[in-house]
Every structure is written in C-alpha cells, then in structure tokens.
PDB file of C-alpha atoms in Angstrom:
ATOM      1  CA  UNK T   1       1.937 110.701  43.622  1.00 89.00           C
ATOM      2  CA  UNK T   2       5.140 111.041  45.669  1.00 89.00           C
ATOM      3  CA  UNK T   3       3.301 109.760  48.775  1.00 91.00           C
ATOM      4  CA  UNK T   4       1.971 106.791  46.820  1.00 90.00           C
ATOM      5  CA  UNK T   5       5.431 106.050  45.420  1.00 89.00           C
ATOM      6  CA  UNK T   6       6.917 106.082  48.934  1.00 90.00           C
ATOM      7  CA  UNK T   7       4.181 103.686  50.107  1.00 90.00           C
ATOM      8  CA  UNK T   8       4.854 101.370  47.168  1.00 91.00           C
ATOM      9  CA  UNK T   9       8.600 101.455  47.866  1.00 90.00           C
ATOM     10  CA  UNK T  10       8.043 100.657  51.564  1.00 90.00           C
ATOM     11  CA  UNK T  11       5.711  97.806  50.627  1.00 90.00           C
ATOM     12  CA  UNK T  12       8.297  96.465  48.151  1.00 89.00           C
ATOM     13  CA  UNK T  13      11.039  96.553  50.775  1.00 88.00           C
ATOM     14  CA  UNK T  14       8.736  94.813  53.244  1.00 88.00           C
ATOM     15  CA  UNK T  15       8.045  92.040  50.729  1.00 90.00           C
ATOM     16  CA  UNK T  16      11.760  91.624  49.999  1.00 88.00           C
ATOM     17  CA  UNK T  17      12.523  91.317  53.714  1.00 88.00           C
ATOM     18  CA  UNK T  18       9.770  88.728  54.178  1.00 87.00           C
ATOM     19  CA  UNK T  19      11.038  86.744  51.172  1.00 85.00           C
ATOM     20  CA  UNK T  20      14.592  86.816  52.573  1.00 83.00           C
ATOM     21  CA  UNK T  21      13.340  85.643  55.980  1.00 83.00           C
ATOM     22  CA  UNK T  22      11.366  82.793  54.379  1.00 78.00           C
ATOM     23  CA  UNK T  23      14.373  81.711  52.308  1.00 74.00           C
ATOM     24  CA  UNK T  24      16.594  81.729  55.403  1.00 75.00           C
ATOM     25  CA  UNK T  25      14.000  79.805  57.416  1.00 72.00           C
ATOM     26  CA  UNK T  26      13.685  77.203  54.645  1.00 69.00           C
ATOM     27  CA  UNK T  27      17.483  76.888  54.462  1.00 71.00           C
ATOM     28  CA  UNK T  28      17.778  76.347  58.232  1.00 74.00           C
ATOM     29  CA  UNK T  29      14.947  73.783  58.150  1.00 70.00           C
ATOM     30  CA  UNK T  30      16.549  71.832  55.309  1.00 68.00           C
ATOM     31  CA  UNK T  31      19.972  71.865  56.995  1.00 72.00           C
ATOM     32  CA  UNK T  32      18.421  70.758  60.298  1.00 74.00           C
ATOM     33  CA  UNK T  33      16.582  67.868  58.622  1.00 71.00           C
ATOM     34  CA  UNK T  34      19.716  66.771  56.796  1.00 68.00           C
ATOM     35  CA  UNK T  35      21.857  66.871  59.954  1.00 73.00           C
ATOM     36  CA  UNK T  36      19.198  65.192  62.086  1.00 74.00           C
ATOM     37  CA  UNK T  37      18.746  62.436  59.508  1.00 70.00           C
ATOM     38  CA  UNK T  38      22.474  61.682  59.584  1.00 71.00           C
ATOM     39  CA  UNK T  39      22.520  61.673  63.396  1.00 79.00           C
ATOM     40  CA  UNK T  40      19.589  59.229  63.550  1.00 80.00           C
ATOM     41  CA  UNK T  41      21.088  56.763  61.080  1.00 79.00           C
ATOM     42  CA  UNK T  42      23.967  55.642  63.329  1.00 81.00           C
ATOM     43  CA  UNK T  43      21.955  54.352  66.324  1.00 86.00           C
ATOM     44  CA  UNK T  44      19.264  53.004  64.001  1.00 86.00           C
ATOM     45  CA  UNK T  45      21.761  50.978  61.977  1.00 87.00           C
ATOM     46  CA  UNK T  46      23.091  49.506  65.238  1.00 89.00           C
ATOM     47  CA  UNK T  47      19.544  48.566  66.234  1.00 89.00           C
ATOM     48  CA  UNK T  48      18.977  46.841  62.874  1.00 90.00           C
ATOM     49  CA  UNK T  49      22.240  44.903  63.046  1.00 92.00           C
ATOM     50  CA  UNK T  50      21.601  43.709  66.600  1.00 91.00           C
ATOM     51  CA  UNK T  51      17.975  42.747  65.945  1.00 91.00           C
ATOM     52  CA  UNK T  52      19.127  40.775  62.872  1.00 90.00           C
ATOM     53  CA  UNK T  53      21.680  38.930  65.002  1.00 91.00           C
ATOM     54  CA  UNK T  54      18.922  38.083  67.483  1.00 91.00           C
ATOM     55  CA  UNK T  55      16.740  36.798  64.643  1.00 90.00           C
ATOM     56  CA  UNK T  56      19.491  34.460  63.467  1.00 90.00           C
ATOM     57  CA  UNK T  57      19.410  32.883  66.969  1.00 89.00           C
ATOM     58  CA  UNK T  58      22.656  30.977  66.437  1.00 87.00           C
ATOM     59  CA  UNK T  59      22.715  29.597  69.993  1.00 87.00           C
ATOM     60  CA  UNK T  60      19.082  28.551  69.763  1.00 89.00           C
ATOM     61  CA  UNK T  61      18.334  30.044  73.194  1.00 90.00           C
ATOM     62  CA  UNK T  62      15.452  32.325  72.076  1.00 88.00           C
ATOM     63  CA  UNK T  63      11.901  31.051  72.043  1.00 91.00           C
ATOM     64  CA  UNK T  64       9.325  31.817  69.336  1.00 90.00           C
ATOM     65  CA  UNK T  65       7.877  34.785  71.226  1.00 91.00           C
ATOM     66  CA  UNK T  66      11.295  36.394  71.685  1.00 91.00           C
ATOM     67  CA  UNK T  67      12.084  35.876  67.997  1.00 91.00           C
ATOM     68  CA  UNK T  68       8.791  37.572  67.123  1.00 91.00           C
ATOM     69  CA  UNK T  69       9.813  40.563  69.273  1.00 91.00           C
ATOM     70  CA  UNK T  70      13.164  40.754  67.445  1.00 90.00           C
ATOM     71  CA  UNK T  71      11.365  40.514  64.078  1.00 90.00           C
ATOM     72  CA  UNK T  72       9.051  43.377  65.055  1.00 90.00           C
ATOM     73  CA  UNK T  73      12.014  45.538  66.136  1.00 91.00           C
ATOM     74  CA  UNK T  74      13.812  44.832  62.838  1.00 88.00           C
ATOM     75  CA  UNK T  75      10.737  45.572  60.710  1.00 86.00           C
ATOM     76  CA  UNK T  76       9.925  48.792  62.563  1.00 86.00           C
ATOM     77  CA  UNK T  77      13.564  49.881  62.381  1.00 87.00           C
ATOM     78  CA  UNK T  78      13.677  49.235  58.630  1.00 84.00           C
ATOM     79  CA  UNK T  79      10.531  51.320  58.127  1.00 79.00           C
ATOM     80  CA  UNK T  80      12.014  54.122  60.224  1.00 84.00           C
ATOM     81  CA  UNK T  81      15.275  54.015  58.239  1.00 83.00           C
ATOM     82  CA  UNK T  82      13.281  54.375  55.016  1.00 78.00           C
ATOM     83  CA  UNK T  83      11.445  57.379  56.467  1.00 78.00           C
ATOM     84  CA  UNK T  84      14.751  58.983  57.447  1.00 80.00           C
ATOM     85  CA  UNK T  85      16.126  58.377  53.939  1.00 79.00           C
ATOM     86  CA  UNK T  86      13.013  59.999  52.423  1.00 77.00           C
ATOM     87  CA  UNK T  87      13.297  63.037  54.699  1.00 75.00           C
ATOM     88  CA  UNK T  88      17.014  63.340  53.852  1.00 76.00           C
ATOM     89  CA  UNK T  89      16.246  63.196  50.110  1.00 77.00           C
ATOM     90  CA  UNK T  90      13.497  65.794  50.481  1.00 74.00           C
ATOM     91  CA  UNK T  91      15.740  68.142  52.465  1.00 72.00           C
ATOM     92  CA  UNK T  92      18.511  67.766  49.873  1.00 74.00           C
ATOM     93  CA  UNK T  93      16.085  68.600  47.075  1.00 74.00           C
ATOM     94  CA  UNK T  94      14.728  71.648  48.934  1.00 70.00           C
ATOM     95  CA  UNK T  95      18.266  72.858  49.658  1.00 67.00           C
ATOM     96  CA  UNK T  96      19.267  72.361  46.014  1.00 69.00           C
ATOM     97  CA  UNK T  97      21.962  69.859  47.007  1.00 70.00           C
ATOM     98  CA  UNK T  98      20.631  66.754  45.233  1.00 76.00           C
ATOM     99  CA  UNK T  99      23.465  65.498  43.007  1.00 81.00           C
ATOM    100  CA  UNK T 100      22.612  64.211  39.540  1.00 86.00           C
ATOM    101  CA  UNK T 101      25.352  62.122  37.904  1.00 89.00           C
ATOM    102  CA  UNK T 102      24.355  61.366  34.303  1.00 91.00           C
ATOM    103  CA  UNK T 103      25.975  58.463  32.464  1.00 94.00           C
ATOM    104  CA  UNK T 104      25.085  55.951  29.757  1.00 95.00           C
ATOM    105  CA  UNK T 105      22.634  53.501  31.338  1.00 95.00           C
ATOM    106  CA  UNK T 106      21.707  50.181  29.716  1.00 96.00           C
ATOM    107  CA  UNK T 107      17.939  49.687  29.580  1.00 95.00           C
ATOM    108  CA  UNK T 108      18.499  45.936  29.846  1.00 95.00           C
ATOM    109  CA  UNK T 109      20.278  46.546  33.164  1.00 95.00           C
ATOM    110  CA  UNK T 110      17.331  48.628  34.418  1.00 95.00           C
ATOM    111  CA  UNK T 111      14.910  45.841  33.459  1.00 96.00           C
ATOM    112  CA  UNK T 112      17.106  43.242  35.211  1.00 94.00           C
ATOM    113  CA  UNK T 113      17.151  45.385  38.374  1.00 93.00           C
ATOM    114  CA  UNK T 114      13.345  45.752  38.341  1.00 95.00           C
ATOM    115  CA  UNK T 115      12.873  41.998  37.761  1.00 94.00           C
ATOM    116  CA  UNK T 116      15.272  41.116  40.589  1.00 92.00           C
ATOM    117  CA  UNK T 117      13.586  43.502  42.998  1.00 92.00           C
ATOM    118  CA  UNK T 118       9.897  42.911  42.269  1.00 93.00           C
ATOM    119  CA  UNK T 119       9.523  39.295  41.096  1.00 94.00           C
ATOM    120  CA  UNK T 120       9.701  38.044  44.735  1.00 91.00           C
ATOM    121  CA  UNK T 121       7.138  40.684  45.842  1.00 92.00           C
ATOM    122  CA  UNK T 122       4.748  39.680  43.054  1.00 94.00           C
ATOM    123  CA  UNK T 123       5.114  35.995  43.951  1.00 93.00           C
ATOM    124  CA  UNK T 124       4.555  36.716  47.652  1.00 92.00           C
ATOM    125  CA  UNK T 125       1.332  38.665  46.928  1.00 93.00           C
ATOM    126  CA  UNK T 126       0.121  36.258  44.246  1.00 94.00           C
ATOM    127  CA  UNK T 127       0.100  38.995  41.598  1.00 95.00           C
ATOM    128  CA  UNK T 128       1.074  38.902  37.927  1.00 95.00           C
ATOM    129  CA  UNK T 129       4.107  41.044  37.041  1.00 95.00           C
ATOM    130  CA  UNK T 130       5.584  41.695  33.627  1.00 95.00           C
ATOM    131  CA  UNK T 131       7.809  44.123  31.735  1.00 96.00           C
ATOM    132  CA  UNK T 132       6.766  45.177  28.240  1.00 95.00           C
ATOM    133  CA  UNK T 133       9.754  46.706  26.466  1.00 95.00           C
ATOM    134  CA  UNK T 134       9.438  48.156  22.969  1.00 93.00           C
ATOM    135  CA  UNK T 135      11.883  46.379  20.589  1.00 91.00           C
ATOM    136  CA  UNK T 136      12.671  49.786  19.039  1.00 88.00           C
ATOM    137  CA  UNK T 137      14.184  51.092  22.277  1.00 93.00           C
ATOM    138  CA  UNK T 138      17.816  52.247  22.218  1.00 93.00           C
ATOM    139  CA  UNK T 139      20.312  50.067  24.072  1.00 94.00           C
ATOM    140  CA  UNK T 140      21.331  52.917  26.383  1.00 94.00           C
ATOM    141  CA  UNK T 141      20.026  56.281  27.598  1.00 94.00           C
ATOM    142  CA  UNK T 142      21.860  59.177  29.236  1.00 94.00           C
ATOM    143  CA  UNK T 143      20.590  59.597  32.799  1.00 94.00           C
ATOM    144  CA  UNK T 144      21.444  59.018  36.457  1.00 93.00           C
ATOM    145  CA  UNK T 145      20.952  55.277  36.940  1.00 93.00           C
ATOM    146  CA  UNK T 146      20.598  55.429  40.739  1.00 90.00           C
ATOM    147  CA  UNK T 147      17.926  58.145  40.585  1.00 91.00           C
ATOM    148  CA  UNK T 148      16.059  56.445  37.725  1.00 95.00           C
ATOM    149  CA  UNK T 149      15.946  53.206  39.708  1.00 92.00           C
ATOM    150  CA  UNK T 150      14.857  55.123  42.828  1.00 91.00           C
ATOM    151  CA  UNK T 151      11.860  56.589  40.966  1.00 93.00           C
ATOM    152  CA  UNK T 152      10.887  53.246  39.407  1.00 95.00           C
ATOM    153  CA  UNK T 153      11.293  51.502  42.772  1.00 92.00           C
ATOM    154  CA  UNK T 154       8.909  53.957  44.394  1.00 91.00           C
ATOM    155  CA  UNK T 155       6.296  53.820  41.607  1.00 94.00           C
ATOM    156  CA  UNK T 156       6.368  50.011  41.486  1.00 95.00           C
ATOM    157  CA  UNK T 157       6.306  49.677  45.291  1.00 91.00           C
ATOM    158  CA  UNK T 158       3.183  51.850  45.390  1.00 90.00           C
ATOM    159  CA  UNK T 159       1.590  49.818  42.601  1.00 93.00           C
ATOM    160  CA  UNK T 160       2.114  46.549  44.478  1.00 93.00           C
ATOM    161  CA  UNK T 161       1.057  48.108  47.779  1.00 91.00           C
ATOM    162  CA  UNK T 162      -2.338  49.216  46.439  1.00 90.00           C
ATOM    163  CA  UNK T 163      -3.048  46.162  44.268  1.00 92.00           C
ATOM    164  CA  UNK T 164      -4.816  43.179  45.819  1.00 92.00           C
ATOM    165  CA  UNK T 165      -5.761  41.210  42.683  1.00 92.00           C
ATOM    166  CA  UNK T 166      -4.613  41.198  39.065  1.00 94.00           C
ATOM    167  CA  UNK T 167      -1.152  42.508  38.484  1.00 94.00           C
ATOM    168  CA  UNK T 168       1.376  45.207  37.726  1.00 96.00           C
ATOM    169  CA  UNK T 169       3.056  45.995  34.415  1.00 96.00           C
ATOM    170  CA  UNK T 170       6.091  48.126  33.603  1.00 97.00           C
ATOM    171  CA  UNK T 171       5.880  49.383  30.035  1.00 97.00           C
ATOM    172  CA  UNK T 172       8.971  50.976  28.460  1.00 96.00           C
ATOM    173  CA  UNK T 173       8.695  52.680  25.086  1.00 95.00           C
ATOM    174  CA  UNK T 174       9.961  55.607  23.056  1.00 93.00           C
ATOM    175  CA  UNK T 175       7.454  58.501  22.948  1.00 90.00           C
ATOM    176  CA  UNK T 176       9.591  60.989  20.984  1.00 83.00           C
ATOM    177  CA  UNK T 177      12.998  61.120  19.349  1.00 79.00           C
ATOM    178  CA  UNK T 178      14.745  61.979  22.620  1.00 87.00           C
ATOM    179  CA  UNK T 179      12.177  60.731  25.156  1.00 91.00           C
ATOM    180  CA  UNK T 180      11.528  57.386  26.832  1.00 95.00           C
ATOM    181  CA  UNK T 181       8.385  56.631  28.853  1.00 96.00           C
ATOM    182  CA  UNK T 182       8.408  54.224  31.809  1.00 97.00           C
ATOM    183  CA  UNK T 183       4.734  53.514  32.579  1.00 96.00           C
ATOM    184  CA  UNK T 184       3.737  51.610  35.736  1.00 96.00           C
ATOM    185  CA  UNK T 185       0.222  50.175  35.326  1.00 95.00           C
ATOM    186  CA  UNK T 186      -1.665  48.434  38.121  1.00 95.00           C
ATOM    187  CA  UNK T 187      -5.108  46.918  38.643  1.00 94.00           C
ATOM    188  CA  UNK T 188      -5.446  48.328  42.150  1.00 91.00           C
ATOM    189  CA  UNK T 189      -7.945  50.490  44.002  1.00 88.00           C
ATOM    190  CA  UNK T 190      -7.507  53.559  41.802  1.00 88.00           C
ATOM    191  CA  UNK T 191      -7.548  57.230  42.776  1.00 86.00           C
ATOM    192  CA  UNK T 192     -10.355  59.789  42.562  1.00 85.00           C
ATOM    193  CA  UNK T 193      -9.726  62.548  39.952  1.00 83.00           C
ATOM    194  CA  UNK T 194      -9.767  65.333  42.560  1.00 79.00           C
ATOM    195  CA  UNK T 195      -7.031  63.587  44.579  1.00 80.00           C
ATOM    196  CA  UNK T 196      -4.519  62.979  41.787  1.00 77.00           C
ATOM    197  CA  UNK T 197      -2.421  66.143  42.011  1.00 72.00           C
ATOM    198  CA  UNK T 198      -2.478  66.236  45.822  1.00 74.00           C
ATOM    199  CA  UNK T 199      -0.596  62.915  45.819  1.00 77.00           C
ATOM    200  CA  UNK T 200       2.564  64.740  44.727  1.00 72.00           C
ATOM    201  CA  UNK T 201       2.528  67.030  47.764  1.00 69.00           C
ATOM    202  CA  UNK T 202       4.755  65.970  50.675  1.00 55.00           C
ATOM    203  CA  UNK T 203       3.047  63.805  53.340  1.00 48.00           C
ATOM    204  CA  UNK T 204      -0.157  63.534  51.236  1.00 49.00           C
ATOM    205  CA  UNK T 205      -1.976  60.283  50.500  1.00 50.00           C
ATOM    206  CA  UNK T 206      -5.246  59.414  48.766  1.00 49.00           C
ATOM    207  CA  UNK T 207      -7.195  59.725  52.025  1.00 47.00           C
ATOM    208  CA  UNK T 208      -6.745  59.420  55.755  1.00 47.00           C
ATOM    209  CA  UNK T 209      -7.438  55.691  55.766  1.00 45.00           C
ATOM    210  CA  UNK T 210      -4.682  54.687  53.344  1.00 44.00           C
ATOM    211  CA  UNK T 211      -1.912  55.518  55.779  1.00 46.00           C
ATOM    212  CA  UNK T 212      -3.460  53.152  58.297  1.00 42.00           C
ATOM    213  CA  UNK T 213      -4.320  50.356  55.858  1.00 49.00           C
ATOM    214  CA  UNK T 214      -1.294  50.462  53.561  1.00 48.00           C
ATOM    215  CA  UNK T 215       1.359  52.327  55.553  1.00 49.00           C
ATOM    216  CA  UNK T 216       3.816  54.798  54.053  1.00 51.00           C
ATOM    217  CA  UNK T 217       4.695  58.427  54.672  1.00 52.00           C
ATOM    218  CA  UNK T 218       3.381  60.169  51.567  1.00 61.00           C
ATOM    219  CA  UNK T 219       6.902  61.403  50.719  1.00 77.00           C
ATOM    220  CA  UNK T 220       7.767  59.002  47.902  1.00 80.00           C
ATOM    221  CA  UNK T 221       5.804  60.625  45.082  1.00 86.00           C
ATOM    222  CA  UNK T 222       6.894  64.121  46.076  1.00 85.00           C
ATOM    223  CA  UNK T 223      10.539  63.022  45.975  1.00 86.00           C
ATOM    224  CA  UNK T 224      10.019  61.126  42.705  1.00 90.00           C
ATOM    225  CA  UNK T 225       8.482  64.169  41.022  1.00 90.00           C
ATOM    226  CA  UNK T 226      11.430  66.382  42.026  1.00 88.00           C
ATOM    227  CA  UNK T 227      13.941  63.733  40.934  1.00 90.00           C
ATOM    228  CA  UNK T 228      12.159  63.416  37.587  1.00 92.00           C
ATOM    229  CA  UNK T 229      12.449  67.192  37.108  1.00 91.00           C
ATOM    230  CA  UNK T 230      16.140  67.069  38.014  1.00 89.00           C
ATOM    231  CA  UNK T 231      16.601  64.397  35.337  1.00 91.00           C
ATOM    232  CA  UNK T 232      14.906  66.652  32.776  1.00 92.00           C
ATOM    233  CA  UNK T 233      11.631  64.716  32.787  1.00 93.00           C
ATOM    234  CA  UNK T 234       8.232  64.586  34.435  1.00 93.00           C
ATOM    235  CA  UNK T 235       5.730  62.181  36.006  1.00 93.00           C
ATOM    236  CA  UNK T 236       2.167  61.933  34.728  1.00 92.00           C
ATOM    237  CA  UNK T 237      -0.725  60.069  36.353  1.00 91.00           C
ATOM    238  CA  UNK T 238      -4.068  58.708  35.169  1.00 90.00           C
ATOM    239  CA  UNK T 239      -6.483  56.618  37.231  1.00 90.00           C
ATOM    240  CA  UNK T 240      -9.960  55.128  37.415  1.00 88.00           C
ATOM    241  CA  UNK T 241     -11.394  54.309  40.838  1.00 88.00           C
ATOM    242  CA  UNK T 242     -11.727  50.557  41.239  1.00 86.00           C
ATOM    243  CA  UNK T 243      -9.853  49.774  38.011  1.00 88.00           C
ATOM    244  CA  UNK T 244      -6.284  50.892  38.565  1.00 91.00           C
ATOM    245  CA  UNK T 245      -3.712  53.617  38.125  1.00 92.00           C
ATOM    246  CA  UNK T 246      -0.934  54.430  35.665  1.00 94.00           C
ATOM    247  CA  UNK T 247       2.080  56.515  36.672  1.00 95.00           C
ATOM    248  CA  UNK T 248       4.300  57.457  33.728  1.00 95.00           C
ATOM    249  CA  UNK T 249       7.869  58.692  34.078  1.00 96.00           C
ATOM    250  CA  UNK T 250       9.030  60.472  30.911  1.00 95.00           C
TER     251      UNK T 250
END
C-alpha cells in the first residue's frame, strides 16, 4: 500500500508540473500574440493610409491599372488588419484580460447601429434585410455596448457572407424576465448538423472550401462565443442545409 501511495503521489506531482508548464506556455503564447498584434498594427495602418491616398488620385496622374493595384493593396491590408484584431481579441480572452464595461444600453441605439452598418451591404448584394423588435422590449439593457455590437456585427456579417438569395433578419425579443434574445436568421447555404459545434472552435469553418469561396479566418464565432460568456450569456445555433441558419445570442 505504501509503495502504491508513493507511486500515486509521484504521478500527482508529475501531473501538477505538466499543468503548470501548460499554463505558462499558454500565458507566453497569449502575451506573444498580443505584443505581435500591436507591433503589426503600426506599419499596416501606414500602408492603409498611403494606399487610400493613392486611391484618391488627387493629381490625376495614376492610370486605371495603377488605381486597381492601390485598391487591391487597401483591400488586402484591411483584411489583414481585421485578422490581427481577431487574434488580439482571442489572445486577450485566453489571457483573461478582456475588459467588460457594463452600462445601460438603449436597444433603439443598437438597432440604429445595425441598420447603419448592414443596410448598404444588403443593398449591394440585392438581399432583403429587416429588424423585428418585440414591442414589449425594455428601453435599455445592462451590458457592454461595444462587445454586444461586436458579436452582432460578426453574426450578421457571416449571415450576409453565406447568403446568396433571400435575406437576413435580426429578431430581438424577451425570452425570460431578465433575458433578451438577438436572433440572426438567414436563408443561406446552411450547415450540416455534425459541423455545428466545430464552428465555435478557433480557425474552424464549415468545410475546407468555404475559406476559399467566402474568405474569413474562422476566428469570429470563437471570439463571439467567449464574449457572450463574458457578458453572462450564450450563443445557440440551429441550421438546415440549403435552407438557412439561425444564430441566437441570449
């Protein structure tokens, strides 16, 4: 028995050491990603500013081909900046440094923000877009407005990205005394049942072809899920292949 107890104690110490090493490794990785993201932003912002100045072509000395090059640089730089922002958010979440600043947020203001942001996208893609808000909703809710808008922006961006015909709807309603549900419904390609949960893992997408056809990094839903948890909520998903998907932030 004493021999067995010594073996168990050695095994326990070994596990504790491994856990400590993993925690330290994760901490170093998160700090590295955060620092690297900050370092990359400065030259990238300069690139975006300069490419935008080229696009404006105030002197009129650039031809159409050169303007197209500048447009490509600006678009690629914007995509890269978004990727860096996603990686920075993910590293902050993993390091436990994501700040949540709750305040009274007007639901009318949230709806106005969504309308401002996504009406032009819907018009550009020829899709129908509407917001269905329950009249019984409270005027304000206590949450972090920036993080709430970040989650809705990601869910709605995905909905528009994967929807070719039909439209997207944002439904806002009370589901319990202290709970509000923001449901993003689309008429897009849909997701197979066995792929639903994998979507919330970092860098995961529905399948290998979506990254090529639709773009994206697969970080958005992972970040949104962690932000929802930090806000005291959750994200649920339901989908039918070929008929559309519904992501619900509660």
